[in-house]
Tab-separated table of C-alpha atoms in Angstrom:
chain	number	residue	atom	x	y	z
A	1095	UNK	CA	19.241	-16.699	16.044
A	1096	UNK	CA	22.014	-15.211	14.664
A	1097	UNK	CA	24.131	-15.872	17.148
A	1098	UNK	CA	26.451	-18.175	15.271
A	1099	UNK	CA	26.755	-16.602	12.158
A	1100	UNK	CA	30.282	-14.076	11.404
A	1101	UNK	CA	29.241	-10.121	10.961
A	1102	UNK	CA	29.950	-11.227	6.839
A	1103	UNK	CA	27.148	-13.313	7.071
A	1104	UNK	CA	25.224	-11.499	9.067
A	1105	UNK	CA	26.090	-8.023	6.575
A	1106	UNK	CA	25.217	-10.312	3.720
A	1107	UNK	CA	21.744	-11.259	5.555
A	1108	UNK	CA	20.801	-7.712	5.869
A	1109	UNK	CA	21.924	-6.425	2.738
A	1110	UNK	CA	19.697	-9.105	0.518
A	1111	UNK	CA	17.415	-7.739	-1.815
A	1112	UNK	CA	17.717	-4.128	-0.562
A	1113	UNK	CA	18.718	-1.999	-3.630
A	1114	UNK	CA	20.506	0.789	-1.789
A	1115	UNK	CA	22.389	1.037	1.510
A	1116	UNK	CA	23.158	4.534	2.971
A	1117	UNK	CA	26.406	3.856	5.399
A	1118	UNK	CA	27.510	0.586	4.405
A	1119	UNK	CA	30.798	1.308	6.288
A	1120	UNK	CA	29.052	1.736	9.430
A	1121	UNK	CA	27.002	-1.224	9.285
A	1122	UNK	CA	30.314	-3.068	8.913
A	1123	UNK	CA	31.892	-1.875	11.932
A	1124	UNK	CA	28.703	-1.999	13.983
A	1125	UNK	CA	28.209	-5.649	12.939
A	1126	UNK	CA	32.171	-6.024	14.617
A	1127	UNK	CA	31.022	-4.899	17.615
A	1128	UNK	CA	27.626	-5.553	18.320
A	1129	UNK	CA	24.189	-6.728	17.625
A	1130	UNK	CA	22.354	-3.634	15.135
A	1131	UNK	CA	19.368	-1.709	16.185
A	1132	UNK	CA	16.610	-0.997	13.324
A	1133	UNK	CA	13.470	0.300	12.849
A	1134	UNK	CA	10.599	-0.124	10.205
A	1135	UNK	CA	7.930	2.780	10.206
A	1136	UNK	CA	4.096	1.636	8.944
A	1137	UNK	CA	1.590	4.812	9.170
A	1138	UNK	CA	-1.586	3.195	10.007
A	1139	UNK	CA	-3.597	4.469	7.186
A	1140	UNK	CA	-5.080	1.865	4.496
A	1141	UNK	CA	-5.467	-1.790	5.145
A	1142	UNK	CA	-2.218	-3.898	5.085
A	1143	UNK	CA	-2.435	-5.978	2.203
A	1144	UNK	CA	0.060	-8.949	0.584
A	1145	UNK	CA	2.711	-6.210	0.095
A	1146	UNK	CA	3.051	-6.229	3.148
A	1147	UNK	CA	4.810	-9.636	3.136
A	1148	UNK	CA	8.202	-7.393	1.246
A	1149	UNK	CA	9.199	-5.274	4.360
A	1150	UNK	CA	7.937	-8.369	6.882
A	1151	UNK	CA	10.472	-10.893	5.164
A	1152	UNK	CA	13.113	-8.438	5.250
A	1153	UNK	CA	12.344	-8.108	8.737
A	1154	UNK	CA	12.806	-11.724	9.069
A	1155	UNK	CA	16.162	-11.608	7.514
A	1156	UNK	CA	17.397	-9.019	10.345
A	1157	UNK	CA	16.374	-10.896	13.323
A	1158	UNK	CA	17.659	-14.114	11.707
A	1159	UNK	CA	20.569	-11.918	11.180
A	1160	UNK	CA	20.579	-11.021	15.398
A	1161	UNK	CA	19.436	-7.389	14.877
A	1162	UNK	CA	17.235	-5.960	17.354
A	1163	UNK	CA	14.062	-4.597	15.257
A	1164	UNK	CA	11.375	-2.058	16.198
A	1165	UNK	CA	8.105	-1.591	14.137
A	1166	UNK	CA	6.761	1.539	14.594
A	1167	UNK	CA	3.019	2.170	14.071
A	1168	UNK	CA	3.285	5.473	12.967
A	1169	UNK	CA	-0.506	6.908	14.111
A	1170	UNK	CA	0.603	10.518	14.295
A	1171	UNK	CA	1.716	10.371	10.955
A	1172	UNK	CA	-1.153	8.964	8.978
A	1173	UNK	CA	-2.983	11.694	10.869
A	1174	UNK	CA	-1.122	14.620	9.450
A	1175	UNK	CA	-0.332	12.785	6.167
A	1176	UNK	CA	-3.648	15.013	4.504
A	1177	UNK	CA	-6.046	13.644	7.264
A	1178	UNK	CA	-6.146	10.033	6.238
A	1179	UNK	CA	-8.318	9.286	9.109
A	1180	UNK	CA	-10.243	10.817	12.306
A	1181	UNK	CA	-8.347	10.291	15.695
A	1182	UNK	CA	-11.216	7.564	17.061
A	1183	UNK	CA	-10.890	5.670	13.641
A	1184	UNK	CA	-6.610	5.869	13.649
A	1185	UNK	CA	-7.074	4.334	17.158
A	1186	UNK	CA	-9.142	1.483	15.737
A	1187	UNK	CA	-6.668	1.167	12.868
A	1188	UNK	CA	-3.920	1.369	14.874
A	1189	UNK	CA	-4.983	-2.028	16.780
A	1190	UNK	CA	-5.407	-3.530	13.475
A	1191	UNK	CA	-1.857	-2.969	12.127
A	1192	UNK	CA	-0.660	-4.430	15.279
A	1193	UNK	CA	-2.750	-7.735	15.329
A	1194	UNK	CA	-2.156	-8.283	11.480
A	1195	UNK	CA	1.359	-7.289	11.405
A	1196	UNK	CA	1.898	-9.670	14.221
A	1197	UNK	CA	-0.054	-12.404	12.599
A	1198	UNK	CA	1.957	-11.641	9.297
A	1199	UNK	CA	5.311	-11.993	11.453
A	1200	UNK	CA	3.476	-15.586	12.736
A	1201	UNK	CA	2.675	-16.659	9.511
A	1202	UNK	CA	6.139	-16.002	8.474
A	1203	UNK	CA	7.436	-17.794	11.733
A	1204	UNK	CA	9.217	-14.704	13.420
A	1205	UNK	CA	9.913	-14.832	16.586
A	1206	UNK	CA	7.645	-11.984	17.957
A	1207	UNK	CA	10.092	-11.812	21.298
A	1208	UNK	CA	12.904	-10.395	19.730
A	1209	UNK	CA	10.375	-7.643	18.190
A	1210	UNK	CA	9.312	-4.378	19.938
A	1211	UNK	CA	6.377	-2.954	18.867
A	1212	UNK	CA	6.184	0.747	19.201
A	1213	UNK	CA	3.387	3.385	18.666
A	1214	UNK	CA	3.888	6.733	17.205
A	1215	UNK	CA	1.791	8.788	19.761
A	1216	UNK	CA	3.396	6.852	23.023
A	1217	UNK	CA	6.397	8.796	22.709
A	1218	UNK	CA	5.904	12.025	19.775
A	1219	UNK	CA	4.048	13.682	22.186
A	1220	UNK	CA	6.314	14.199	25.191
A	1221	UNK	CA	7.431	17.101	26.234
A	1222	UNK	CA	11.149	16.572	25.258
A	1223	UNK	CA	10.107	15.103	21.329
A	1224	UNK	CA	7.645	18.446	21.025
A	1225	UNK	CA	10.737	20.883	21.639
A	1226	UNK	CA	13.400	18.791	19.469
A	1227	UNK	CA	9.840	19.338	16.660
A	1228	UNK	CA	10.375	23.028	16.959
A	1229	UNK	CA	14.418	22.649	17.044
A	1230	UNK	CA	14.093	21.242	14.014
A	1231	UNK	CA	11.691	23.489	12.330
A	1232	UNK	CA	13.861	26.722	12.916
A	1233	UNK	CA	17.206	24.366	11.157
A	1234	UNK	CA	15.170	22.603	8.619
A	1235	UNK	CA	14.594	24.866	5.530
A	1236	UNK	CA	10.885	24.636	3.762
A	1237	UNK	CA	12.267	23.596	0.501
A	1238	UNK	CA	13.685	20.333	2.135
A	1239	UNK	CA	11.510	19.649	4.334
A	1240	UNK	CA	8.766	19.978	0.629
A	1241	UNK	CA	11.246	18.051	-1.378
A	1242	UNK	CA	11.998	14.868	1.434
A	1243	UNK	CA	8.255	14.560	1.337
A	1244	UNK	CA	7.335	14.797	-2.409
A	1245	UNK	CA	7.519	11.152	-2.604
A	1246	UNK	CA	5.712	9.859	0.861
A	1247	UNK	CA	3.496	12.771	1.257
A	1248	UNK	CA	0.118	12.875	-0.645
A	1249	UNK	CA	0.328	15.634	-3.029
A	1250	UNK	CA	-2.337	17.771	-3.454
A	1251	UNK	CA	-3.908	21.342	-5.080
A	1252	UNK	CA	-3.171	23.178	-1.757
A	1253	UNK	CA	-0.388	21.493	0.444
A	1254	UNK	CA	-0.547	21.239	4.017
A	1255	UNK	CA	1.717	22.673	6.526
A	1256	UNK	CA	1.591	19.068	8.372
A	1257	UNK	CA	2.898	17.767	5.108
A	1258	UNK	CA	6.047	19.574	5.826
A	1259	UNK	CA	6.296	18.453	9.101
A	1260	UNK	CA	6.309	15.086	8.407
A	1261	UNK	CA	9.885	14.347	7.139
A	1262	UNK	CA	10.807	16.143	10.289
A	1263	UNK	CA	9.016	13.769	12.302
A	1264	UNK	CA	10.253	10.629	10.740
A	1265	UNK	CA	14.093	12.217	11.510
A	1266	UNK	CA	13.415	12.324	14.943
A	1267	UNK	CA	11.751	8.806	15.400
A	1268	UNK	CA	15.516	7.515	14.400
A	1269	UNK	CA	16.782	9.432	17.644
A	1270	UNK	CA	13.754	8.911	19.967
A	1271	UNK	CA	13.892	5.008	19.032
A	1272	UNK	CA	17.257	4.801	20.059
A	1273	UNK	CA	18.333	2.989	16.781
A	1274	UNK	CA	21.252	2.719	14.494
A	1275	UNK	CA	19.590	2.361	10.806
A	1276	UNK	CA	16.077	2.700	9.808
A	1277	UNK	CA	14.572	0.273	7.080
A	1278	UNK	CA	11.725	1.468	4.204
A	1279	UNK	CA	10.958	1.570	0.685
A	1280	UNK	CA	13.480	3.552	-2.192
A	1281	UNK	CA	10.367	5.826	-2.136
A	1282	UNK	CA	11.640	7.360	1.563
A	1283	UNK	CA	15.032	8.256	-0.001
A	1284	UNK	CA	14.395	11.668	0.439
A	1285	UNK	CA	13.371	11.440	3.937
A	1286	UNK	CA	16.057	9.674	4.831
A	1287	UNK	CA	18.594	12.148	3.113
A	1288	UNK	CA	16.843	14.559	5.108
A	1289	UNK	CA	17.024	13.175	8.603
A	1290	UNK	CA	21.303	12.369	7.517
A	1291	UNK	CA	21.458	15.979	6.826
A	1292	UNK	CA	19.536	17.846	9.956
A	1293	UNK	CA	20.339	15.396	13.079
A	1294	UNK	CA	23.497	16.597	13.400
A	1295	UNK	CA	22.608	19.641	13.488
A	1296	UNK	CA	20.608	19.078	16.842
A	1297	UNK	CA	23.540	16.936	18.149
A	1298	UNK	CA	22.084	13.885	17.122
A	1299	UNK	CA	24.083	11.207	15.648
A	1300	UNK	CA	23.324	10.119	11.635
A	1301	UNK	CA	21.764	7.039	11.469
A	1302	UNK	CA	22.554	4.641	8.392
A	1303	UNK	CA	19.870	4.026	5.934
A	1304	UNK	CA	18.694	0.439	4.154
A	1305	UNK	CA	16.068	0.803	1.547
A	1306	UNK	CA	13.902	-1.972	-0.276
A	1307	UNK	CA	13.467	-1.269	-3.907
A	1308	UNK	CA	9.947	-0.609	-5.042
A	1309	UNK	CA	8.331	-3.796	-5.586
A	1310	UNK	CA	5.529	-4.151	-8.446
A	1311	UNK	CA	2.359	-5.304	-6.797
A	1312	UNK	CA	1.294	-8.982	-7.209
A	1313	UNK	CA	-1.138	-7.997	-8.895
A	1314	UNK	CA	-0.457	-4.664	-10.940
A	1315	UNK	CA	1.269	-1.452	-10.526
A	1316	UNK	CA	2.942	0.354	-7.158
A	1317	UNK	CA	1.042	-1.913	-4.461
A	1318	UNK	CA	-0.186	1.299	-2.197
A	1319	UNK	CA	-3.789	0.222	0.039
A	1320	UNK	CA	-5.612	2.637	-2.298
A	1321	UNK	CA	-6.382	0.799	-5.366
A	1322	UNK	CA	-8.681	-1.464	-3.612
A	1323	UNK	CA	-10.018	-3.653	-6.117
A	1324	UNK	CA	-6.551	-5.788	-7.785
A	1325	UNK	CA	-5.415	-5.694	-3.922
A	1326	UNK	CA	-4.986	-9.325	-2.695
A	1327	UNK	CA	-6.594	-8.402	0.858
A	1328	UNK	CA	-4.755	-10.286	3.875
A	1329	UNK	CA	-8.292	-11.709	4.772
A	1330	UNK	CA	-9.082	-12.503	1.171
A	1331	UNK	CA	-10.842	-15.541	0.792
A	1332	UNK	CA	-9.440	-18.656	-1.211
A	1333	UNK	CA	-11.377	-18.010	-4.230
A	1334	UNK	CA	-11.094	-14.082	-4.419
A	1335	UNK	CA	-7.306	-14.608	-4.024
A	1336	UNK	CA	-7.610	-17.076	-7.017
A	1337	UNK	CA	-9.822	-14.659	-8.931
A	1338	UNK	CA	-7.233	-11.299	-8.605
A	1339	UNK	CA	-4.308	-13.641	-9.604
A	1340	UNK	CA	-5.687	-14.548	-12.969
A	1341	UNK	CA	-5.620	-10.825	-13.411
A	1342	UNK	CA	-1.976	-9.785	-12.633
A	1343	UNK	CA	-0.384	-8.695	-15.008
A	1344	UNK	CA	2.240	-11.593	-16.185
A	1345	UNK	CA	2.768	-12.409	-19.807
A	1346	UNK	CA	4.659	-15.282	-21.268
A	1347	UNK	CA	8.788	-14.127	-21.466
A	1348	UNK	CA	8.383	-10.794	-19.452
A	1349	UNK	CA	10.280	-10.283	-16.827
A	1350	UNK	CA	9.956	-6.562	-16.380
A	1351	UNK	CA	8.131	-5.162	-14.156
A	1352	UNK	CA	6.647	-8.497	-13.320
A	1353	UNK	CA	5.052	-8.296	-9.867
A	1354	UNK	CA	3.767	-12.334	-9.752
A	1355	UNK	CA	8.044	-12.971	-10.501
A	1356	UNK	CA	8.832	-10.213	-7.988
A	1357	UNK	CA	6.704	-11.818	-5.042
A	1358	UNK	CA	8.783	-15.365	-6.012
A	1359	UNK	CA	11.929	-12.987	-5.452
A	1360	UNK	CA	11.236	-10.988	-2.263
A	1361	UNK	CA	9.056	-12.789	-0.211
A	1362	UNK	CA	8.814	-16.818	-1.438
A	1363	UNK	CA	12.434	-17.186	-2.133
A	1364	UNK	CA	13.601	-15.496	1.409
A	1365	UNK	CA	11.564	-17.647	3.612
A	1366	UNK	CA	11.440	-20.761	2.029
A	1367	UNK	CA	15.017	-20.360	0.079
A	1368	UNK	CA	13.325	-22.522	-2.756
A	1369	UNK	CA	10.140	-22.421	-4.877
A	1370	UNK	CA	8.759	-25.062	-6.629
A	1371	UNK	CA	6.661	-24.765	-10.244
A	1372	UNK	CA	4.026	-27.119	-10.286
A	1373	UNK	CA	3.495	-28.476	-13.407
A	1374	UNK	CA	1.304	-31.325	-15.159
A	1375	UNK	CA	3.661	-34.685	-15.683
A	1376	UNK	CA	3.264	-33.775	-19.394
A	1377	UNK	CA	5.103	-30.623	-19.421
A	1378	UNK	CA	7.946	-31.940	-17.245
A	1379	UNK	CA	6.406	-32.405	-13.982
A	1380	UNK	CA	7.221	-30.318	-10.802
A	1381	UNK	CA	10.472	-28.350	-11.095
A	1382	UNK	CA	12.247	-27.614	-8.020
A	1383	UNK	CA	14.166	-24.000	-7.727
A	1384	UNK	CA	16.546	-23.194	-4.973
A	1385	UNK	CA	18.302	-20.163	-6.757
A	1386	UNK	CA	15.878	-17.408	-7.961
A	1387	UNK	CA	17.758	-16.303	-11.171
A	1388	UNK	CA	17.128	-19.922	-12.223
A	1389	UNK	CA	13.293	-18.987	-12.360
A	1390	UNK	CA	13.760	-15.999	-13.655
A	1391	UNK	CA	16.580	-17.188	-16.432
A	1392	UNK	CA	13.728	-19.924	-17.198
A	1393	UNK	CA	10.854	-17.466	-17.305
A	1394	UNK	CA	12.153	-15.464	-19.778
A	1395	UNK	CA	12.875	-18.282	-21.841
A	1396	UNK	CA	9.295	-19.070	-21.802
A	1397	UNK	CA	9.948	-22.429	-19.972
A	1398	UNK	CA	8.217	-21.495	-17.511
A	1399	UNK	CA	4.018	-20.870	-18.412
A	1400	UNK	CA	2.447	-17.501	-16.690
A	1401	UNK	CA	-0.328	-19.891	-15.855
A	1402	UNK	CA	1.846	-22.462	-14.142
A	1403	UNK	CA	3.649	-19.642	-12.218
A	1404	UNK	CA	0.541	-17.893	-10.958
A	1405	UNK	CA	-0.273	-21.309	-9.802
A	1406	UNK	CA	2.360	-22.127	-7.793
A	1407	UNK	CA	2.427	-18.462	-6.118
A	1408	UNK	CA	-0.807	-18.955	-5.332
A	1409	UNK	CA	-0.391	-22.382	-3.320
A	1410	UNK	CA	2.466	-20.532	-1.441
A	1411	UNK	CA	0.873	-17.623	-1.042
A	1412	UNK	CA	-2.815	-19.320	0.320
A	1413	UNK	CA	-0.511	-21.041	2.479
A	1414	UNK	CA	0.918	-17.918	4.135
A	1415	UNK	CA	-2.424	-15.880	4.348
A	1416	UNK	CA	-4.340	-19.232	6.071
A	1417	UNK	CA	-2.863	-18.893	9.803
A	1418	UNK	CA	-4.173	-15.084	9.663
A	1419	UNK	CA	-7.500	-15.596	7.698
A	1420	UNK	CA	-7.937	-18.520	11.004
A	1421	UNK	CA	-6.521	-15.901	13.788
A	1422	UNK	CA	-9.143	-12.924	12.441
A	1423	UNK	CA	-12.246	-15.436	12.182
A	1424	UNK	CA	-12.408	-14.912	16.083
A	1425	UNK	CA	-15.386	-12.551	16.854
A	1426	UNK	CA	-13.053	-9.648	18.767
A	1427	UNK	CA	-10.920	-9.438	15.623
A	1428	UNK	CA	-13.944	-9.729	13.566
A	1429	UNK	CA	-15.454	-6.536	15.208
A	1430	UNK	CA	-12.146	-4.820	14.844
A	1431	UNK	CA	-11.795	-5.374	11.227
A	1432	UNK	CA	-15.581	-4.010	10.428
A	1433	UNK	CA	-14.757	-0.769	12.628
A	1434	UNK	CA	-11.564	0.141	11.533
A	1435	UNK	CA	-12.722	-0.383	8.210
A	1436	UNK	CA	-16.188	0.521	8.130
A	1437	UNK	CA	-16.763	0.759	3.996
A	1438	UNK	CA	-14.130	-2.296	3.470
A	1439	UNK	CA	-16.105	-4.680	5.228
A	1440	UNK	CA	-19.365	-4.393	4.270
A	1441	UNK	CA	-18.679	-7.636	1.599
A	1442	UNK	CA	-16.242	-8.851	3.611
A	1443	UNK	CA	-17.904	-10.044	6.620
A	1444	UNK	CA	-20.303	-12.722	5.235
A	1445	UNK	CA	-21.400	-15.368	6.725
A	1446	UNK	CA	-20.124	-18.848	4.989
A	1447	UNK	CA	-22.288	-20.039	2.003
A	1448	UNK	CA	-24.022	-16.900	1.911
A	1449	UNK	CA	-23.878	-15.250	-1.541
A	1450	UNK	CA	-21.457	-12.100	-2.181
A	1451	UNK	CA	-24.692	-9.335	-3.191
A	1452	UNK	CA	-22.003	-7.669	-4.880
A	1453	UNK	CA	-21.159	-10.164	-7.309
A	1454	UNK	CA	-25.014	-10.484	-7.793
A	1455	UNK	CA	-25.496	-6.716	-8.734
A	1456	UNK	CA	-23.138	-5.960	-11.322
A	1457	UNK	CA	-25.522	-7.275	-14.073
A	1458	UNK	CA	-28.672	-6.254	-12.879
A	1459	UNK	CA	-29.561	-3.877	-15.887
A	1460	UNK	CA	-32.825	-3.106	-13.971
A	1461	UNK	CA	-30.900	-0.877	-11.129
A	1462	UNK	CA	-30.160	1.643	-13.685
A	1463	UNK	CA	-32.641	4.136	-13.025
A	1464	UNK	CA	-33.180	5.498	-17.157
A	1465	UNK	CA	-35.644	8.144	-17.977
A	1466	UNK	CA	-37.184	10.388	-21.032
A	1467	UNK	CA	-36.314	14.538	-19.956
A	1468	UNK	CA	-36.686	17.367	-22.315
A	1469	UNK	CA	-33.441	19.614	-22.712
A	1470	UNK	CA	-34.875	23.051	-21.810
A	1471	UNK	CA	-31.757	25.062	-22.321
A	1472	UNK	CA	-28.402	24.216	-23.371
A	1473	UNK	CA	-25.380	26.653	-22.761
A	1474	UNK	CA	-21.351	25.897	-23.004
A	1475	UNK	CA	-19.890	25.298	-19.713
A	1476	UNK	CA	-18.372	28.761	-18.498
A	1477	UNK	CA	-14.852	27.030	-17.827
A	1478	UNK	CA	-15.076	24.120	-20.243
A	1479	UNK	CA	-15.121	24.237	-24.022
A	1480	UNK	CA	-15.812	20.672	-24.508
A	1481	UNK	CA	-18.546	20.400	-22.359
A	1482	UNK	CA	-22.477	21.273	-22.547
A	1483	UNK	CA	-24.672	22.831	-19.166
A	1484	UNK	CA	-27.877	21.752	-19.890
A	1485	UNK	CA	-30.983	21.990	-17.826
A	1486	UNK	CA	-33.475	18.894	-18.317
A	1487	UNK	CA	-37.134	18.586	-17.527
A	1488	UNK	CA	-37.254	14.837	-15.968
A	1489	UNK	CA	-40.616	14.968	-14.776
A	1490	UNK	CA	-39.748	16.344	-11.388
A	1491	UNK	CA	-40.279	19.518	-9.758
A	1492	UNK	CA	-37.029	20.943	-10.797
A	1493	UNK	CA	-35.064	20.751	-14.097
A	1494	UNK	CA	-32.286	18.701	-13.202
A	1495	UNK	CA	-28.578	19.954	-14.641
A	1496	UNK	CA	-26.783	18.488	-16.550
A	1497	UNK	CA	-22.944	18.561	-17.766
A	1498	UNK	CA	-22.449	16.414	-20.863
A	1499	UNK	CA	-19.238	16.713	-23.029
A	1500	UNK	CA	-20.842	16.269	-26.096
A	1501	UNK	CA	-19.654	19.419	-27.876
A	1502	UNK	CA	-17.640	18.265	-30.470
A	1503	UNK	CA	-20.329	15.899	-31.209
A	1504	UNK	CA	-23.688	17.545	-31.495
A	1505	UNK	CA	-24.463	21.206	-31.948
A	1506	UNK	CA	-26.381	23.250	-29.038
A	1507	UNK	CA	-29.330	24.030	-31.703
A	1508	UNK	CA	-29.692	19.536	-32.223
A	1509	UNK	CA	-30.180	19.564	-28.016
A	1510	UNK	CA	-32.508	22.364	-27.590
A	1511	UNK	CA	-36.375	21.201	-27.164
A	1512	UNK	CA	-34.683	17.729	-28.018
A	1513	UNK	CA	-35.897	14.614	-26.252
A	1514	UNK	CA	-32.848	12.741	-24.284
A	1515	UNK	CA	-32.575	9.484	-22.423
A	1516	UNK	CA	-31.169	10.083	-19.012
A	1517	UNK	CA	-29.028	7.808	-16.510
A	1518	UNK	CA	-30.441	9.165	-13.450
A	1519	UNK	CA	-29.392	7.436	-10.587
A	1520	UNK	CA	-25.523	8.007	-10.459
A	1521	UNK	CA	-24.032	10.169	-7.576
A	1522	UNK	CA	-24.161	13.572	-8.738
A	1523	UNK	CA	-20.453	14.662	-9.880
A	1524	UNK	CA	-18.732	18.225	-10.315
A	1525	UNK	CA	-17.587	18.708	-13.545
A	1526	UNK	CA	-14.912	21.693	-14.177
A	1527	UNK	CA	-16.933	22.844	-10.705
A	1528	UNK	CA	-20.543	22.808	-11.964
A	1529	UNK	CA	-22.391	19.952	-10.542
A	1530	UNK	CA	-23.924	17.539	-13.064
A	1531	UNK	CA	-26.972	15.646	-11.678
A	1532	UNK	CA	-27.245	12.824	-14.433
A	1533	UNK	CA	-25.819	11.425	-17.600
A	1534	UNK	CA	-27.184	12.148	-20.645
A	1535	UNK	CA	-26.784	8.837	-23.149
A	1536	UNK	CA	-25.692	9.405	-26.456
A	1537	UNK	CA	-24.496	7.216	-29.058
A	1538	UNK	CA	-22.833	7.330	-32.377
C-alpha cells in the first residue's frame, strides 16, 4: 500500500477531510524522503461508539497513504483526566479499546500489520519519561499548561493538578513514540500548540500537527461516550441502531450541522469512495454518488428525502458494525464487555428473543411509589429564593424533607398543615446543597 503512489498523492491522501494542518511544509519534504510516522491518542475512558469510525477512516487513509501509524491507548490519561475510572476497571477498559478498535480497523479492512498498538502505561512510567515529566513542569508555565487543556480536560468547580499535567503528557508521547506528526480532533488544538511550543525547549524536535474537524454526531450534538442514550453503540443491535437513527437530527434542505450528511462525508465516502441513496422506483430509483458535494448539492435542494438518507446510512452503516457485533458474540469478549462496563451492560447482554425489561418499564405507572404526607413546616431554602424546605409527615417514622421550587407559585401559609401528594420513590437529590427526599406534585 502506498507504495506506488507520488508524495502529491500521498500529501493529498493525508490531508483529506482534515480541516487544519500544523507544518504542512514539513509533511511535504518528509513525504520526499520517506515513509511518515503518526500517532492517534484514544484515552480509554467511555465506550467507543460509531464516532469512532471518523479518526479510524482517517487512519485508513494514512496507511493507504504508506505512513507508519501508532494508536496509543492512552490509560494513564483517562486516569488523571478527573478520575474517569479506578486502575482495575482502566485495565479492563483498556483491553476493550484494543479488541474493538481492532475490530473497527477489520471492519474497515485495515491492514492491522502495518499498525502498532501502543499502551500509555508501557512506556509513561519509565524512569527516563518520569524525569522529562518534571523537565517539563519547571519550563511549562501553569497558565498554558490550564489553557492547552481547557478543551480536552473535564472542567470542573475545583480543578485538578493532574488536569494540568495532562497536556504535558500528551507533548511527550510525540517524543517517546518516536513519531513525526500526531493526528486528533480540532478540539486538541491547544495541546498541540502546546507540545510545538515546549519540546524544544527540552531538545526535542517539533512534531507537525493534522487535526480532524469536529464532526456532529450521527445522531445529535458533539458525539463524546457520555450522552449515552442517542449514542449508536458499536454492539448496538439491528433494531436499536434503526430506532436512534429515526431520531437524528436531519431535516429536509439542512445541511448544517447535519451529523447523518457528515457520517456520508467522513466515514462512507472515504472507504467506499461512493454512496448510493436508495430510493423507491417512484421517486427515481437508486441514485448512485461517487463525489460527496453531489449529495450534499442534492440534499440541500431537497432532492434528496431525510428519510431516504437515513436509510441508506443505515444499510452502510449495519454493514460496517456486523463483523464486530459477530467478533464480540464470543463468550471471552462477552465477559469483557459486561466488566469493563459494568452499568452499560446490564440491557445489553440479553439473551436472543428475550424481552428488553427496560423497554417494558417505562410505562408501568404502578412503579411510581405516590403517597398522601402532611406539610409540617415550610421554610425558604437558606441559599435559594425560589425554592421551599419543607418537612412532610409520610406516615413514617421521620418527616421526610422536602425541596420544592414552588415559591413563585404558592405562598408558605397555602402549604402549611396542607395535605400534598408525594412522588416518593426517586433517588434523593441535593438541591442548592440541602437534600430533598421526594417530589412534591403540584399542578396548575
Amino acid at each position: 500500500m502506498g507504495e506506488h503512489l507520488s508524495p502529491d498523492e500521498k500529501f493529498e491522501l493525508i490531508t483529506r477531510n482534515l480541516q487544519e494542518v500544523l507544518g504542512e511544509e514539513k509533511l511535504k519534504q518528509i513525504l520526499q524522503e520517506r515513509e511518515l510516522r503518526v500517532y492517534w491518542g484514544t484515552a480509554t475512558t467511555g465506550k467507543p461508539h460509531v464516532a469512532y469510525f471518523v479518526p479510524m477512516s482517517k487512519i485508513a487513509d494514512f496507511l493507504k497513504a504508506g505512513c507508519e501509524v501508532t494508536i496509543l491507548f492512552a490509560d494513564l490519561h483517562a486516569y488523571l483526566d478527573n478520575m474517569k475510572a479506578p486502575w482495575e476497571l482502566l485495565e479492563l477498559r483498556t483491553k476493550y479499546y484494543e479488541q474493538v478498535i481492532k475490530a473497527m480497523l477489520e471492519s474497515i479492512s485495515v491492514p492491522l500489520d502495518k499498525l502498532k498498538f501502543v499502551k500509555g502505561t508501557d512506556f509513561q512510567l519509565s524512569r527516563e519519561y518520569t524525569l522529562d515529566v518534571y523537565r517539563l513542569s519547571s519550563v511549562v508555565t501553569e497558565h498554558d499548561a490550564k489553557k492547552a487543556g481547557a478543551e480536552v480536560v473535564k472542567q470542573v468547580d475545583h480543578p485538578l493538578l493532574s488536569g494540568l499535567l495532562y497536556p504535558g503528557l500528551q507533548a511527550l508521547d510525540e517524543e517517546y513514540l518516536k513519531v513525526d506528526a500526531q493526528f486528533g480532533g480540532v478540539d486538541q488544538r491547544k495541546i498541540f500548540t502546546l507540545a510545538e511550543k515546549y519540546l524544544p525547549s527540552l531538545g526535542y524536535a517539533k512534531r507537525l500537527h493534522m487535526m480532524n474537524p469536529m464532526v456532529p454526531g450521527l445522531t445529535g450534538g458533539k458525539m463524546s461516550s457520555s450522552e449515552e442514550e442517542s449514542k449508536i453503540d458499536l454492539l448496538d443491535s439491528k433494531e436499536d441502531v434503526k430506532k436512534k437513527l429515526k431520531k437524528a437530527f436531519c431535516e429536509p434542505g439542512n445541511i448544517e450541522n447535519n451529523g447523518v450528511l457528515s457520517f456520508v462525508k467522513h466515514v462512507l465516502f472515504p472507504l467506499h469512495s461512493e454512496f448510493i441513496i436508495k430510493r423507491d422506483p417512484k421517486w427515481g430509483g437508486d441514485k448512485v454518488y461517487t463525489i460527496y458535494e453531489e449529495v450534499e448539492k442534492d440534499f440541500a435542494a431537497e432532492m434528496i428525502h431525510p428519510g431516504d438518507l437515513k436509510a441508506s446510512v443505515e444499510t452502510d452503516l449495519n454493514r460496517l458494525l456486523d463483523p464486530i457485533r459477530k467478533k464480540f458474540q464470543s463468550p471471552e469478549l462477552r465477559k469483557l464487555t459486561n466488566t469493563a462496563y459494568p452499568s452499560a451492560s446490564k440491557n445489553k447482554a440479553l439473551p436472543k428473543g428475550s424481552k428488553n425489561p427496560a423497554e417494558d418499564e417505562e410505562v408501568i405507572p404502578s412503579r411510581l411509589d405516590i403517597r398522601v404526607g402532611r406539610v409540617i413546616s415550610v421554610e425558604k431554602h437558606p441559599d435559594a429564593d425560589s425554592l421551599y424546605l419543607e418537612k412532610i409527615d409520610v406516615g413514617e417514622a421521620e418527616p421526610r424533607t422536602v425541596v420544592s421550587g414552588l415559591v413563585a407559585y404558592v405562598s408558605q401559609e397555602d402549604l402549611q398543615d396542607r395535605l400534598v401528594v408525594l412522588l416518593c420513590n426517586l433517588k434523593p437529590q441535593k438541591m442548592r446543597g440541602l437534600e430533598s427526599q421526594a417530589m412534591l406534585l403540584c399542578a396548575s
